[in-house]
Tab-separated table of C-alpha atoms in Angstrom:
chain	number	residue	atom	x	y	z
A	50	MET	CA	79.224	-17.007	15.770
A	51	ARG	CA	81.640	-15.391	18.209
A	52	ALA	CA	80.892	-11.744	18.804
A	53	VAL	CA	82.305	-8.866	20.508
A	54	ALA	CA	80.899	-5.339	20.269
A	55	LEU	CA	82.616	-2.979	21.419
A	56	GLY	CA	80.749	0.314	22.485
A	57	GLY	CA	78.447	2.261	25.042
A	58	GLY	CA	75.812	4.094	25.954
A	59	HIS	CA	73.115	3.505	23.500
A	60	GLY	CA	75.081	3.023	20.244
A	61	LEU	CA	76.495	-0.525	22.414
A	62	HIS	CA	72.608	-0.695	22.659
A	63	ALA	CA	71.466	-1.299	19.277
A	64	THR	CA	74.173	-2.459	17.856
A	65	LEU	CA	73.949	-5.683	21.175
A	66	THR	CA	70.153	-6.223	19.837
A	67	ALA	CA	70.469	-6.520	16.981
A	68	LEU	CA	73.211	-9.226	17.292
A	69	ARG	CA	70.883	-10.558	19.204
A	70	ARG	CA	69.522	-11.899	16.190
A	71	LEU	CA	71.365	-13.070	15.015
A	72	THR	CA	73.606	-15.423	17.753
A	73	ASP	CA	73.523	-15.907	21.397
A	74	ASP	CA	77.178	-16.109	21.940
A	75	ILE	CA	77.653	-11.850	22.503
A	76	THR	CA	79.989	-10.503	24.934
A	77	ALA	CA	79.846	-6.881	25.328
A	78	VAL	CA	82.596	-4.758	26.031
A	79	VAL	CA	82.046	-1.549	27.265
A	80	VAL	CA	83.545	2.088	28.202
A	81	VAL	CA	83.946	2.894	32.217
A	82	ALA	CA	84.712	6.731	31.680
A	83	ASP	CA	81.397	8.031	33.111
A	84	ASP	CA	81.457	10.576	35.208
A	85	GLY	CA	77.903	12.762	35.204
A	86	GLY	CA	74.149	10.930	35.762
A	87	SER	CA	73.803	8.132	38.691
A	88	SER	CA	76.815	5.898	37.608
A	89	GLY	CA	78.658	9.432	38.510
A	90	ARG	CA	77.538	9.906	41.931
A	91	ILE	CA	78.116	6.794	42.230
A	92	ARG	CA	81.232	6.481	41.122
A	93	ARG	CA	82.647	9.098	43.328
A	94	GLU	CA	80.288	8.446	46.477
A	95	LEU	CA	82.241	4.254	45.912
A	96	ASP	CA	84.821	5.255	44.493
A	97	ILE	CA	83.879	1.668	41.944
A	98	LEU	CA	83.589	1.497	37.993
A	99	PRO	CA	80.549	3.324	36.270
A	100	LEU	CA	78.211	1.480	35.856
A	101	GLY	CA	75.591	3.369	33.376
A	102	ASP	CA	76.751	1.872	30.916
A	103	LEU	CA	77.064	-2.045	32.230
A	104	ARG	CA	73.842	-1.414	32.628
A	105	MET	CA	72.408	-1.189	29.610
A	106	ALA	CA	74.260	-3.087	27.644
A	107	LEU	CA	72.964	-5.771	30.593
A	108	GLY	CA	69.574	-4.419	29.790
A	109	ALA	CA	69.835	-5.174	25.362
A	110	LEU	CA	70.685	-8.817	25.561
A	111	ALA	CA	68.095	-9.273	28.573
A	112	GLY	CA	66.241	-12.723	28.198
A	113	GLN	CA	68.897	-13.972	25.775
A	114	GLU	CA	67.454	-17.615	27.147
A	115	ASN	CA	63.850	-17.284	28.643
A	116	ALA	CA	62.421	-14.135	27.377
A	117	GLY	CA	59.365	-14.649	29.875
A	118	PRO	CA	57.922	-12.963	32.918
A	119	GLU	CA	59.735	-12.447	34.991
A	120	ASN	CA	62.731	-11.625	33.151
A	121	THR	CA	61.114	-9.104	31.640
A	122	LEU	CA	60.366	-7.934	34.858
A	123	TRP	CA	63.760	-8.277	36.171
A	124	GLN	CA	65.184	-5.719	32.874
A	125	ARG	CA	61.926	-3.021	33.809
A	126	VAL	CA	63.447	-2.557	37.353
A	127	PHE	CA	66.623	-3.272	36.359
A	128	GLU	CA	66.178	0.408	34.829
A	129	HIS	CA	63.631	1.639	36.900
A	130	ARG	CA	64.446	5.605	37.787
A	131	TYR	CA	63.558	6.758	41.580
A	132	GLY	CA	61.496	9.690	40.993
A	133	GLY	CA	61.907	12.177	44.387
A	134	HIS	CA	63.644	14.885	45.115
A	135	GLY	CA	65.767	12.206	48.134
A	136	ALA	CA	69.337	11.212	47.807
A	137	LEU	CA	68.172	7.847	45.657
A	138	ALA	CA	65.772	10.643	42.919
A	139	GLY	CA	68.377	9.584	39.406
A	140	HIS	CA	68.788	6.216	40.866
A	141	ALA	CA	68.309	3.458	38.671
A	142	VAL	CA	68.047	0.707	39.906
A	143	GLY	CA	70.457	-1.175	37.573
A	144	ASN	CA	73.333	0.754	39.012
A	145	LEU	CA	72.351	0.436	42.113
A	146	LEU	CA	72.116	-3.338	41.872
A	147	LEU	CA	75.297	-3.830	40.328
A	148	ALA	CA	77.090	-1.349	43.257
A	149	GLY	CA	76.046	-3.793	45.440
A	150	LEU	CA	77.137	-6.902	43.813
A	151	VAL	CA	80.028	-4.980	43.644
A	152	GLU	CA	80.728	-5.112	46.792
A	153	VAL	CA	80.113	-8.064	48.514
A	154	LEU	CA	81.409	-9.525	45.499
A	155	ASP	CA	84.441	-7.616	45.472
A	156	ASP	CA	85.006	-8.349	40.956
A	157	PRO	CA	83.182	-6.165	38.316
A	158	VAL	CA	83.439	-9.132	36.441
A	159	ALA	CA	81.398	-12.004	38.561
A	160	ALA	CA	78.620	-8.942	39.664
A	161	LEU	CA	78.526	-8.346	36.033
A	162	ASP	CA	78.445	-12.335	34.926
A	163	GLN	CA	76.174	-12.503	37.701
A	164	ALA	CA	73.229	-10.334	37.151
A	165	CYS	CA	72.992	-11.581	33.330
A	166	ARG	CA	71.778	-15.012	35.223
A	167	LEU	CA	69.426	-13.006	37.056
A	168	LEU	CA	68.405	-11.434	34.087
A	169	GLY	CA	69.035	-14.396	31.573
A	170	VAL	CA	72.314	-13.437	29.468
A	171	THR	CA	73.742	-16.104	27.092
A	172	GLY	CA	76.322	-14.250	26.841
A	173	ARG	CA	78.635	-12.398	28.352
A	174	VAL	CA	79.018	-8.373	29.885
A	175	LEU	CA	81.931	-6.568	30.857
A	176	PRO	CA	83.925	-3.544	31.218
A	177	MET	CA	87.288	-2.709	28.741
A	178	SER	CA	89.370	-2.182	31.960
A	179	THR	CA	88.914	-2.955	35.100
A	180	GLN	CA	90.221	0.132	37.164
A	181	PRO	CA	87.721	3.939	35.926
A	182	VAL	CA	89.253	6.130	33.677
A	183	ASP	CA	88.774	9.320	33.069
A	184	ILE	CA	88.494	10.718	29.086
A	185	GLU	CA	90.814	14.021	28.901
A	186	ALA	CA	90.700	16.154	24.951
A	187	ASP	CA	92.410	18.751	23.606
A	188	VAL	CA	89.055	21.328	22.188
A	189	THR	CA	89.815	24.262	19.280
A	190	GLY	CA	87.568	27.097	18.759
A	191	ILE	CA	86.040	27.060	22.528
A	192	GLN	CA	86.510	31.091	23.370
A	193	PRO	CA	86.059	33.263	20.270
A	194	SER	CA	88.565	34.752	17.963
A	195	ARG	CA	90.341	37.643	18.879
A	196	PRO	CA	91.893	40.827	16.065
A	197	GLY	CA	95.274	40.299	15.798
A	198	PRO	CA	98.370	42.236	16.309
A	199	ALA	CA	98.504	41.894	12.813
A	200	GLY	CA	94.902	42.314	12.063
A	201	GLY	CA	94.784	38.720	12.181
A	202	ASP	CA	92.799	35.646	14.335
A	203	GLN	CA	94.839	35.356	17.585
A	204	GLY	CA	92.873	31.970	19.495
A	205	ARG	CA	92.087	30.806	16.923
A	206	ASP	CA	94.047	27.364	17.016
A	207	VAL	CA	93.919	27.389	21.358
A	208	ALA	CA	93.546	24.075	22.408
A	209	HIS	CA	91.719	23.424	25.607
A	210	ARG	CA	91.668	20.018	28.096
A	211	ILE	CA	88.033	19.223	28.529
A	212	ARG	CA	88.090	16.644	31.582
A	213	GLY	CA	85.383	14.290	32.028
A	214	GLN	CA	82.685	12.127	30.094
A	215	VAL	CA	80.019	14.432	30.085
A	216	ALA	CA	82.178	17.245	29.629
A	217	VAL	CA	83.927	15.836	26.011
A	218	ALA	CA	81.064	14.555	24.607
A	219	THR	CA	78.708	18.045	25.809
A	220	THR	CA	81.788	20.517	23.831
A	221	PRO	CA	80.428	23.767	21.931
A	222	GLY	CA	84.856	22.885	20.327
A	223	ARG	CA	86.085	20.535	18.221
A	224	VAL	CA	88.110	17.525	19.737
A	225	GLN	CA	90.742	17.398	18.319
A	226	GLN	CA	92.997	14.386	20.457
A	227	VAL	CA	91.899	12.731	23.787
A	228	ARG	CA	92.871	10.734	25.905
A	229	LEU	CA	92.581	7.936	28.767
A	230	ASP	CA	93.837	8.921	33.248
A	231	PRO	CA	94.972	6.686	33.876
A	232	ARG	CA	97.111	6.666	30.834
A	233	ARG	CA	97.987	2.642	30.361
A	234	PRO	CA	94.793	1.301	31.990
A	235	ARG	CA	95.856	-2.154	32.477
A	236	ALA	CA	92.533	-4.032	30.363
A	237	CYS	CA	89.800	-6.173	31.367
A	238	PRO	CA	91.584	-9.740	30.658
A	239	GLU	CA	88.491	-11.620	29.809
A	240	ALA	CA	87.664	-8.119	27.269
A	241	ALA	CA	90.791	-9.158	25.962
A	242	GLU	CA	90.886	-13.131	25.571
A	243	ALA	CA	87.367	-11.996	24.319
A	244	LEU	CA	88.479	-10.123	21.208
A	245	ARG	CA	91.392	-13.041	20.164
A	246	ALA	CA	88.721	-15.890	19.750
A	247	ALA	CA	85.944	-13.870	18.492
A	248	ASP	CA	83.997	-13.950	14.626
A	249	LEU	CA	83.221	-10.986	14.640
A	250	ILE	CA	83.877	-7.616	16.615
A	251	THR	CA	81.407	-4.484	15.937
A	252	LEU	CA	83.168	-0.781	17.310
A	253	GLY	CA	80.091	1.605	16.799
A	254	PRO	CA	78.202	3.463	16.949
A	255	GLY	CA	78.193	5.881	19.739
A	256	SER	CA	79.939	9.163	21.174
A	257	TRP	CA	82.625	8.660	18.552
A	258	PHE	CA	85.187	10.555	21.063
A	259	SER	CA	83.624	9.162	24.320
A	260	SER	CA	82.405	5.944	23.796
A	261	VAL	CA	84.436	4.564	20.665
A	262	LEU	CA	87.624	5.161	20.893
A	263	PRO	CA	87.935	4.846	24.739
A	264	HIS	CA	88.355	1.103	23.578
A	265	LEU	CA	91.568	2.109	20.550
A	266	LEU	CA	93.878	3.487	23.726
A	267	VAL	CA	93.585	0.711	25.680
A	268	PRO	CA	96.806	-1.102	25.633
A	269	GLU	CA	96.445	-4.165	25.926
A	270	LEU	CA	92.540	-4.659	24.270
A	271	PHE	CA	93.373	-2.341	21.095
A	272	THR	CA	96.498	-5.685	21.133
A	273	ALA	CA	94.035	-7.654	21.736
A	274	LEU	CA	91.745	-6.468	18.731
A	275	VAL	CA	94.840	-6.717	16.682
A	276	GLU	CA	96.144	-9.870	16.254
A	277	SER	CA	92.280	-10.593	16.287
A	278	GLU	CA	91.213	-12.514	13.375
A	279	ALA	CA	87.663	-12.278	13.449
A	280	ARG	CA	85.780	-9.738	11.127
A	281	LYS	CA	86.194	-6.477	12.528
A	282	VAL	CA	82.912	-4.236	11.256
A	283	LEU	CA	83.020	-0.767	11.630
A	284	VAL	CA	79.828	0.833	12.637
A	285	LEU	CA	78.931	4.544	11.778
A	286	ASN	CA	76.834	7.160	13.851
A	287	LEU	CA	72.667	8.109	11.684
A	288	ALA	CA	74.121	11.538	12.702
A	289	PRO	CA	77.207	13.801	13.988
A	290	GLN	CA	76.407	14.257	17.591
A	291	PRO	CA	75.960	18.164	17.995
A	292	GLY	CA	79.116	19.001	21.014
A	293	GLU	CA	81.475	16.899	20.152
A	294	THR	CA	81.390	15.439	16.265
A	295	ALA	CA	79.333	18.333	14.726
A	296	GLY	CA	79.802	19.603	11.068
A	297	PHE	CA	81.635	16.322	11.476
A	298	SER	CA	81.449	14.146	7.709
A	299	PRO	CA	81.367	10.435	7.637
A	300	GLU	CA	85.402	10.048	5.652
A	301	GLN	CA	86.304	13.440	8.833
A	302	HIS	CA	85.236	10.397	11.462
A	303	LEU	CA	87.197	7.540	9.763
A	304	GLU	CA	90.288	10.379	9.564
A	305	VAL	CA	89.992	10.735	13.074
A	306	LEU	CA	89.822	6.508	13.630
A	307	ALA	CA	92.959	6.865	11.496
A	308	ALA	CA	94.921	9.676	13.660
A	309	HIS	CA	94.086	7.852	16.804
A	310	ALA	CA	94.315	3.890	16.042
A	311	PRO	CA	96.529	4.403	12.668
A	312	ARG	CA	97.317	0.395	13.345
A	313	LEU	CA	93.572	-0.209	12.955
A	314	ARG	CA	92.528	-2.707	10.217
A	315	LEU	CA	89.039	-3.682	9.357
A	316	ASP	CA	86.473	-4.795	7.403
A	317	VAL	CA	84.053	-3.656	6.524
A	318	VAL	CA	82.602	-0.255	7.204
A	319	VAL	CA	78.423	-0.388	7.595
A	320	ALA	CA	76.076	3.830	6.877
A	321	ASP	CA	72.887	4.282	5.733
A	322	THR	CA	72.840	5.671	2.595
A	323	ASP	CA	70.680	9.013	3.331
A	324	ALA	CA	73.423	9.576	5.714
A	325	VAL	CA	76.483	9.599	3.517
A	326	PRO	CA	76.171	12.290	1.046
A	327	GLU	CA	79.514	10.874	-1.080
A	328	PRO	CA	80.199	7.944	-1.269
A	329	ASP	CA	83.365	7.727	-3.057
A	330	LEU	CA	84.616	9.723	-0.344
A	331	LEU	CA	83.633	7.267	2.749
A	332	ARG	CA	84.539	4.447	0.142
A	333	ARG	CA	88.699	6.031	0.356
A	334	GLY	CA	88.278	7.037	3.653
A	335	ALA	CA	87.439	2.425	4.314
A	336	GLU	CA	90.220	2.235	1.870
A	337	ALA	CA	93.001	3.592	4.144
A	338	PHE	CA	91.710	0.649	6.849
A	339	GLY	CA	91.882	-1.693	4.211
A	340	ALA	CA	88.138	-2.567	3.998
A	341	ASP	CA	85.215	-2.084	1.518
A	342	THR	CA	81.855	-0.122	2.194
A	343	LEU	CA	78.536	-0.970	3.132
A	344	LEU	CA	76.344	1.392	2.578
A	345	THR	CA	72.039	0.430	3.537
A	346	THR	CA	68.988	1.169	5.713
A	347	VAL	CA	70.028	1.046	9.004
A	348	GLY	CA	68.172	3.903	10.680
A	349	THR	CA	63.779	3.641	11.723
A	350	SER	CA	61.456	4.911	9.070
A	351	ASP	CA	60.582	7.539	11.636
A	352	GLY	CA	63.513	10.012	10.835
A	353	THR	CA	64.883	10.087	14.095
A	354	PRO	CA	68.591	9.537	13.398
A	355	ARG	CA	68.313	5.735	15.502
A	356	HIS	CA	69.337	2.324	14.193
A	357	ASP	CA	66.846	-0.500	13.685
A	358	PRO	CA	67.714	-3.471	15.348
A	359	GLU	CA	65.981	-5.730	12.300
A	360	ALA	CA	67.800	-3.409	9.542
A	361	LEU	CA	70.926	-3.551	11.874
A	362	ALA	CA	70.987	-7.826	11.704
A	363	GLU	CA	70.804	-7.833	8.698
A	364	ALA	CA	73.555	-5.394	7.333
A	365	LEU	CA	75.620	-7.701	9.901
A	366	ALA	CA	74.670	-10.036	8.911
A	367	ASP	CA	75.705	-9.448	5.457
A	368	ALA	CA	79.164	-7.903	6.122
A	369	ALA	CA	80.123	-10.913	8.426
A	370	HIS	CA	79.692	-13.246	5.692
A	371	HIS	CA	80.162	-10.579	2.734
A	372	ARG	CA	83.258	-11.815	0.169
A	373	VAL	CA	84.742	-9.589	-2.840
A	374	GLU	CA	87.460	-11.169	-4.711
A	375	GLN	CA	90.182	-8.642	-6.170
A	376	SER	CA	88.620	-9.877	-9.623
A	377	ALA	CA	87.894	-8.697	-12.861
A	378	GLY	CA	84.413	-10.151	-12.458
A	379	ALA	CA	84.853	-8.003	-9.132
A	380	ALA	CA	85.372	-5.289	-10.489
A	381	THR	CA	82.633	-5.523	-13.100
A	382	ASN	CA	79.944	-5.378	-9.935
A	383	GLY	CA	81.353	-2.272	-9.158
A	384	VAL	CA	82.670	-3.703	-5.958
A	385	HIS	CA	86.211	-2.338	-4.342
A	386	GLY	CA	88.297	-5.540	-3.442
A	387	GLY	CA	89.913	-3.936	-0.008
A	388	ALA	CA	90.439	-6.939	2.436
A	389	PHE	CA	88.061	-9.591	1.007
A	390	SER	CA	89.746	-12.350	-0.709
A	391	GLY	CA	87.933	-15.073	-1.813
A	392	ALA	CA	87.891	-18.553	-4.330
A	393	THR	CA	85.868	-17.246	-7.069
A	394	ALA	CA	86.935	-18.062	-10.287
A	395	PRO	CA	87.695	-14.692	-12.159
A	396	GLY	CA	84.639	-13.777	-13.742
A	397	ALA	CA	81.780	-15.145	-12.565
A	398	ASP	CA	79.698	-13.849	-9.030
A	399	PRO	CA	81.377	-13.813	-6.097
A	400	ARG	CA	77.588	-12.909	-4.085
A	401	PRO	CA	74.213	-14.785	-5.299
A	402	HIS	CA	72.149	-11.310	-5.323
A	403	GLN	CA	73.119	-9.494	-7.502
A	404	GLU	CA	70.559	-6.534	-6.304
A	405	GLU	CA	72.751	-6.166	-3.563
A	406	ASP	CA	75.685	-4.633	-5.525
A	407	ARG	CA	74.697	-0.321	-5.146
A	408	ARG	CA	74.986	-1.178	-1.192
A	409	TRP	CA	79.378	-1.923	-1.450
A	410	PRO	CA	80.184	1.618	-3.339
């Protein structure tokens, strides 16, 4: 199965860690908008792509080919951060190594391919664009509302422009819309090609406005996503993110997605049962994308908002292969067909495991 995962940061790391349990043919397509920390410093000083999210994706896939001690050592070295108080303090070794490869080879894709060989990655890690981008957002609610002339609130809905991935991810206001600068960045050709050749494409989880939506704002990448015949699976977050999605319900995440990418069609929306207080609302939101909804436990058992790799892998496997026919039999099982189709005879159960019915509201 050829899988392509779109995202960035810890969310993409979770998806890749799950996908590698299903297939070795994985391509990670990574957002390149980071402007903070070690990545931001290197980006500003060397005028190259931000490398932190790319490094994390490499770490998630490290050791696919050979999980021996050598690859484990390189994985640890890649993630090691320098201490102290000097110029290197806070830099991840992997960021510096990738920066050196990019400068020597003068090609970020070739540099990432070399890093894959070093770390024993059988798939690929690619940037969504070979040029760095910045995220801009229109944000409301940053300033307290003031009484207006007639006693009403003034300035309550005034939108302020916020620039930068870190600023957008941590804004105290409510993000209304995001854009990229440049407005129409060129997609990485290899990333667009991978989307068109994929059997399974995943989007999310992750910071919704700064790691998930940016991929949909790269025209060539979005066109490849829309035209791909792959199964398209959206993985929702386990909890709203403080700042950019504070107070968002699961279905509001879908509303934001639809507003930024109205042409997007999905096959399955995966969500954790405990994170969805009103499944019917989420189901209706998913149906707007032509998608079915898979509710199951994908979070860790310790209560922290982190995806469990084994559970997420099982959910992605179900999403990749599940088919539901819009027939009397499927309706009897309480399953909404959405974008699924099949050749099951009317009245027959298209799925072998009856106990899975409750997971597909």
